[in-house]
Coordinates of C-alpha atoms in Angstrom, one line a residue:
M583 CA -46.0 7.4 50.8
N584 CA -42.4 6.1 50.8
G585 CA -41.6 4.3 47.4
S586 CA -44.6 5.8 45.7
A587 CA -43.9 7.3 42.3
P588 CA -44.0 11.1 42.0
L589 CA -47.2 12.7 40.9
P590 CA -47.1 13.9 37.5
L591 CA -47.1 17.7 37.2
R592 CA -50.2 19.2 36.0
P593 CA -50.2 21.8 33.2
P594 CA -50.6 25.5 34.5
A595 CA -54.0 26.8 34.0
P596 CA -54.7 29.8 32.1
G597 CA -55.5 33.0 33.7
P598 CA -58.7 33.7 35.3
V599 CA -60.4 35.7 32.3
G600 CA -62.0 39.0 33.2
V601 CA -60.1 39.7 36.7
T602 CA -58.2 42.8 36.2
V603 CA -56.9 45.7 38.1
L604 CA -59.5 48.3 38.7
G605 CA -57.4 50.9 40.5
T606 CA -53.8 51.7 41.9
G607 CA -52.2 53.9 44.1
H608 CA -49.0 54.3 46.1
A609 CA -47.3 56.2 49.1
L610 CA -43.8 57.3 49.9
P611 CA -42.1 58.3 52.9
A612 CA -41.4 62.0 53.1
T613 CA -37.7 61.7 53.9
V614 CA -35.4 61.1 50.7
L615 CA -31.8 59.8 51.2
T616 CA -29.5 60.4 48.3
S617 CA -26.7 58.3 47.2
A618 CA -24.5 61.3 47.4
A619 CA -25.3 61.5 51.2
L620 CA -24.7 57.7 51.6
D621 CA -21.2 58.3 49.9
A622 CA -20.5 61.1 52.5
R623 CA -21.8 58.7 55.4
L624 CA -19.7 55.8 54.3
G625 CA -16.5 57.7 53.6
L626 CA -16.7 56.7 49.9
A627 CA -15.5 58.6 46.9
P628 CA -18.3 60.7 45.3
G629 CA -20.6 58.6 42.9
T630 CA -19.5 55.1 44.5
V631 CA -23.2 54.2 45.7
Q632 CA -24.9 55.2 42.6
R633 CA -22.4 53.4 40.4
H634 CA -22.8 50.2 42.6
G635 CA -26.6 50.0 42.7
G636 CA -27.8 52.3 39.9
V637 CA -29.9 54.2 42.5
R638 CA -29.8 58.0 42.6
Q639 CA -32.0 58.4 45.6
R640 CA -34.6 56.4 47.7
H641 CA -37.3 57.4 50.3
V642 CA -36.6 56.1 53.8
A643 CA -39.2 55.8 56.8
A644 CA -38.7 58.1 59.7
Q645 CA -38.7 56.9 63.4
G646 CA -42.2 55.7 64.2
E647 CA -43.5 55.7 60.5
T648 CA -45.1 52.4 59.9
A649 CA -45.6 50.2 56.8
A650 CA -49.3 49.9 57.8
A651 CA -49.7 53.6 57.7
L652 CA -48.0 53.9 54.3
A653 CA -50.1 51.0 53.2
A654 CA -53.3 52.7 54.3
C655 CA -52.4 55.8 52.3
A656 CA -51.8 53.8 49.2
A657 CA -55.0 51.9 49.6
E658 CA -57.1 55.0 49.7
R659 CA -55.4 56.3 46.7
A660 CA -56.2 53.0 44.8
L661 CA -59.6 52.9 46.0
Q662 CA -60.3 56.6 44.6
A663 CA -58.6 55.6 41.4
A664 CA -61.0 52.7 41.0
G665 CA -64.0 54.9 41.7
L666 CA -65.0 52.8 44.7
A667 CA -65.8 53.0 48.3
W668 CA -65.0 50.7 51.3
D669 CA -68.4 49.1 51.3
D670 CA -67.5 47.7 47.7
I671 CA -64.2 45.7 49.2
D672 CA -64.8 42.3 50.4
A673 CA -61.3 41.5 51.5
L674 CA -58.1 43.5 52.5
V675 CA -54.8 41.4 51.9
A676 CA -51.4 42.5 52.8
A677 CA -48.5 41.4 50.5
S678 CA -45.7 43.0 52.4
G679 CA -42.2 41.3 52.6
T680 CA -41.2 43.2 55.9
P681 CA -44.5 43.4 58.2
D682 CA -44.5 45.8 61.0
Q683 CA -44.7 43.0 63.6
A684 CA -44.7 39.3 63.9
M685 CA -48.3 39.2 65.0
P686 CA -51.0 40.1 64.2
C687 CA -50.8 40.0 60.4
N688 CA -50.1 43.3 58.8
A689 CA -53.4 43.2 56.9
A690 CA -54.9 43.7 60.5
L691 CA -52.8 46.7 61.2
V692 CA -53.6 48.2 57.8
H693 CA -57.3 47.6 58.4
Q694 CA -57.2 49.2 61.9
A695 CA -55.3 52.2 60.2
L696 CA -58.1 52.5 57.7
G697 CA -60.7 52.6 60.4
L698 CA -62.3 49.2 58.9
S699 CA -63.2 47.6 62.3
G700 CA -66.9 48.4 62.3
R701 CA -67.2 46.8 58.6
G702 CA -65.9 43.5 59.3
V703 CA -64.0 43.3 56.1
P704 CA -61.6 40.1 56.4
A705 CA -57.9 40.9 56.5
F706 CA -55.1 38.5 56.1
D707 CA -51.7 38.3 54.7
L708 CA -50.0 36.5 51.8
G709 CA -46.3 36.4 52.0
A710 CA -43.4 35.8 49.3
S711 CA -41.0 38.6 50.0
C712 CA -40.4 40.7 46.9
L713 CA -42.7 38.6 44.9
G714 CA -45.8 39.1 47.4
F715 CA -47.8 41.2 45.1
L716 CA -47.8 38.7 42.2
V717 CA -48.5 36.0 44.7
A718 CA -51.5 37.9 45.6
L719 CA -52.5 38.7 42.3
D720 CA -52.3 35.0 41.2
T721 CA -54.1 33.7 44.1
L722 CA -56.8 36.1 44.8
S723 CA -57.8 36.2 41.0
W724 CA -59.0 32.7 41.3
A725 CA -61.2 33.5 44.4
I726 CA -62.6 36.5 42.5
A727 CA -63.3 34.3 39.3
A728 CA -64.9 31.8 41.7
G729 CA -67.3 34.3 43.1
R730 CA -65.9 34.1 46.7
Y731 CA -65.1 37.6 46.4
R732 CA -66.2 40.4 44.0
R733 CA -63.3 43.0 44.9
V734 CA -60.1 42.8 46.8
M735 CA -57.8 45.5 47.9
V736 CA -54.1 44.2 47.9
V737 CA -51.7 46.2 49.7
A738 CA -47.9 45.8 49.6
A739 CA -45.7 48.1 52.0
D740 CA -42.2 47.6 53.1
I741 CA -39.8 49.3 55.4
A742 CA -36.3 48.0 54.4
S743 CA -34.0 50.6 55.9
C744 CA -34.5 49.5 59.3
G745 CA -33.1 46.0 58.8
L746 CA -30.2 46.9 56.6
D747 CA -26.5 46.8 57.4
W748 CA -25.6 50.3 56.3
Q749 CA -22.1 49.3 56.0
T750 CA -22.6 46.7 53.7
L751 CA -22.6 48.4 50.2
E752 CA -24.6 45.8 48.4
A753 CA -27.6 46.5 50.6
A754 CA -27.2 50.1 51.3
A755 CA -27.0 51.1 47.8
L756 CA -30.1 49.4 46.8
F757 CA -33.1 49.4 49.0
G758 CA -35.8 51.9 49.7
D759 CA -39.2 52.1 51.5
G760 CA -42.7 52.6 50.2
A761 CA -46.1 51.1 49.7
A762 CA -48.4 50.4 46.9
A763 CA -52.0 48.9 46.4
A764 CA -54.2 47.6 44.1
V765 CA -57.9 46.8 43.7
L766 CA -58.6 43.6 42.0
G767 CA -62.0 42.7 40.7
L768 CA -64.1 42.0 37.3
D769 CA -64.9 45.0 35.2
P770 CA -68.3 44.0 33.2
T771 CA -67.8 47.2 31.0
R772 CA -64.6 45.6 29.5
P773 CA -64.9 41.8 29.2
E774 CA -61.7 41.9 27.2
A775 CA -59.7 42.9 30.1
G776 CA -58.0 40.8 32.7
L777 CA -55.4 38.2 33.5
R778 CA -54.3 36.0 30.5
A779 CA -51.8 33.8 32.3
T780 CA -49.9 33.5 35.6
E781 CA -47.2 31.6 36.8
L782 CA -45.2 31.0 40.2
R783 CA -42.2 28.8 40.7
T784 CA -39.8 28.4 44.0
L785 CA -36.2 27.2 43.7
S786 CA -35.7 26.4 47.3
E787 CA -32.0 25.7 46.6
G788 CA -31.9 29.5 46.8
A789 CA -33.7 29.7 50.0
G790 CA -30.5 31.0 51.8
L791 CA -29.7 33.6 49.4
C792 CA -31.9 36.2 50.8
R793 CA -32.6 36.2 54.3
I794 CA -33.4 38.0 57.5
E795 CA -33.1 35.2 60.2
A796 CA -34.7 36.7 63.2
G797 CA -38.3 37.5 63.8
G798 CA -39.6 33.8 64.0
S799 CA -39.1 31.1 66.4
R800 CA -36.1 29.6 64.9
F801 CA -33.5 32.2 66.1
H802 CA -34.9 33.6 69.2
P803 CA -33.2 34.9 72.5
A804 CA -35.5 32.6 74.6
R805 CA -34.0 29.8 72.7
G806 CA -30.4 30.4 73.6
V807 CA -29.6 32.6 70.6
T808 CA -26.7 34.9 71.6
D809 CA -26.2 36.8 68.3
F810 CA -29.9 37.9 67.8
D811 CA -29.0 41.6 66.8
S812 CA -26.9 40.5 64.0
R813 CA -29.6 38.1 62.6
T814 CA -32.1 41.1 62.5
R815 CA -30.0 42.2 59.5
F816 CA -30.8 41.5 55.8
R817 CA -28.3 39.3 53.9
M818 CA -28.0 38.7 50.5
D819 CA -25.7 36.7 48.1
G820 CA -26.6 39.0 45.0
P821 CA -24.5 37.4 42.5
A822 CA -25.9 33.9 43.4
V823 CA -29.4 35.3 43.3
F824 CA -28.9 36.8 39.7
R825 CA -27.4 33.6 38.4
L826 CA -30.3 31.4 39.6
A827 CA -33.1 33.6 38.5
S828 CA -31.5 34.1 35.0
Q829 CA -31.5 30.6 34.5
H830 CA -35.1 30.3 34.8
L831 CA -36.6 33.5 34.1
P832 CA -36.7 33.3 30.2
G833 CA -38.4 29.8 30.4
I834 CA -41.1 31.5 32.7
V835 CA -41.8 34.3 30.2
H836 CA -41.8 32.0 27.4
D837 CA -44.5 29.8 28.9
L838 CA -46.5 33.0 30.1
L839 CA -46.7 34.3 26.4
R840 CA -47.5 30.9 25.0
R841 CA -50.3 30.4 27.4
A842 CA -51.4 34.0 26.9
G843 CA -51.6 33.6 23.2
L844 CA -49.3 36.5 22.7
T845 CA -45.8 37.3 21.0
P846 CA -43.3 39.5 22.7
R847 CA -44.0 42.1 20.2
E848 CA -47.6 42.2 21.4
I849 CA -46.4 43.3 24.9
D850 CA -46.9 46.7 25.4
W851 CA -45.0 47.3 28.8
V852 CA -43.1 45.0 31.0
V853 CA -43.5 46.0 34.6
P854 CA -40.6 44.2 36.6
H855 CA -39.8 44.1 40.3
Q856 CA -37.1 46.6 40.6
A857 CA -34.4 43.9 41.7
S858 CA -31.3 45.8 40.7
D859 CA -29.8 47.9 38.0
L860 CA -28.0 44.7 36.7
A861 CA -31.3 42.6 36.8
L862 CA -33.4 45.1 34.7
A863 CA -30.6 45.4 32.3
H864 CA -30.2 41.8 32.1
L865 CA -33.9 41.4 31.5
R866 CA -33.9 43.8 28.6
R867 CA -31.0 42.1 26.9
R868 CA -31.9 38.4 27.5
L869 CA -35.7 38.7 26.9
G870 CA -35.5 41.1 24.0
F871 CA -37.5 43.9 25.2
R872 CA -36.6 47.6 24.5
R873 CA -35.3 49.9 27.2
E874 CA -38.2 52.2 26.8
Q875 CA -40.8 49.4 27.1
V876 CA -39.6 48.4 30.4
V877 CA -41.0 50.6 33.3
D878 CA -37.8 51.2 35.4
I879 CA -38.2 53.4 38.7
L880 CA -35.1 52.1 40.3
A881 CA -33.0 55.3 40.3
D882 CA -35.6 57.2 42.2
H883 CA -37.0 54.7 44.5
G884 CA -34.5 51.8 44.8
N885 CA -35.8 48.3 45.6
Q886 CA -38.9 48.6 47.7
I887 CA -39.3 44.9 48.5
A888 CA -43.0 43.8 47.6
A889 CA -43.9 47.3 47.1
S890 CA -41.6 47.6 44.2
L891 CA -43.7 46.2 41.4
P892 CA -47.0 47.9 42.2
T893 CA -45.4 51.2 42.7
A894 CA -43.8 50.9 39.4
L895 CA -47.3 49.9 37.9
D896 CA -49.1 52.9 39.7
I897 CA -46.4 55.4 38.5
A898 CA -46.6 54.3 34.9
V899 CA -50.5 54.4 35.0
R900 CA -50.6 57.9 36.4
D901 CA -48.1 59.3 34.1
G902 CA -50.1 58.0 31.2
R903 CA -47.7 55.6 29.8
I904 CA -49.9 52.5 30.7
R905 CA -53.5 52.8 29.3
R906 CA -56.4 50.7 29.2
G907 CA -56.4 47.9 26.7
Q908 CA -52.8 47.4 26.6
N909 CA -50.9 44.1 27.2
L910 CA -48.8 44.1 30.4
L911 CA -46.3 41.5 31.4
L912 CA -45.5 41.7 35.2
L913 CA -42.2 40.0 36.4
G914 CA -40.7 39.5 39.7
T915 CA -38.3 37.4 42.0
G916 CA -38.1 37.0 45.7
A917 CA -36.4 35.3 48.5
G918 CA -37.1 31.5 48.7
L919 CA -35.9 31.7 45.9
S920 CA -39.4 32.4 44.0
L921 CA -39.8 33.8 40.5
G922 CA -43.2 34.6 39.0
G923 CA -45.0 36.4 36.3
A924 CA -48.2 37.5 34.8
V925 CA -49.8 38.6 31.7
L926 CA -52.3 41.1 32.0
R927 CA -54.7 43.0 29.5
Y928 CA -55.0 46.2 31.4

């Protein structure tokens, strides 16, 4: 009500003990676009694109290839890694930043691609751009801890390539396509495993720094918008995003570790959203983590929006770097501007 005093902020709760990642998977489009090919396409000197974005190559979806189909492939691999069947899954949640269409939710399209119609498993979206996977991890872990669900499949699939202005080096140098999935649930055989702390924050003064304006009701041809096509392209003020995120991320990490009861030296792996080469370098330098301690897949995958972090997680699990019992720090930023993280005993 007008004139009322603001409500006091509640201290963040600790993580829901016992809820962990039971299995992961990822999928990539078959087509690979190298930065050398982009140099030639844009008429730039050899090496320009890779120097600008730190990306050597990225996977891009072919015509007709959908985020839902990629998500379905990643989900099957995560299910297999968890040693489960679809009858063991209580909900399917899509955390994509670039859905296939405005309606229905992308989770329903993934549900259809997986042939789950006869099972009636609920499917819905949780969206927060590049931060989608962490938002899903935070939100759904509490539902699992409360007994609402036993196991949840989270999928993040993004096709960024079709929304880029390929003449704008900032975007063309950085983004790629892909999908990743994770099964969340309790593991009664490892009671020590699970989330230790989670944190999400939105700084809406940065809401206009990363945007695709078209796709909703605000900018629509039926409402007299004449420059609709240009509004379907991704726009970003990278330096401003970096400045705002870098002011707040150290405090988030400090709070996460404090609530988890861990020191930075007790973190085995940092798994970040692959925002940019500059962001990853700043994360290592400002937060004091060693280069070899940070899972960095940017050079061969680019920034895959919400699929970025869980793809990095799955790659590091499958190549043996990340092992059960280790402490992981998951960190991300997304349009909004939103930031977040989680400490997970894997």
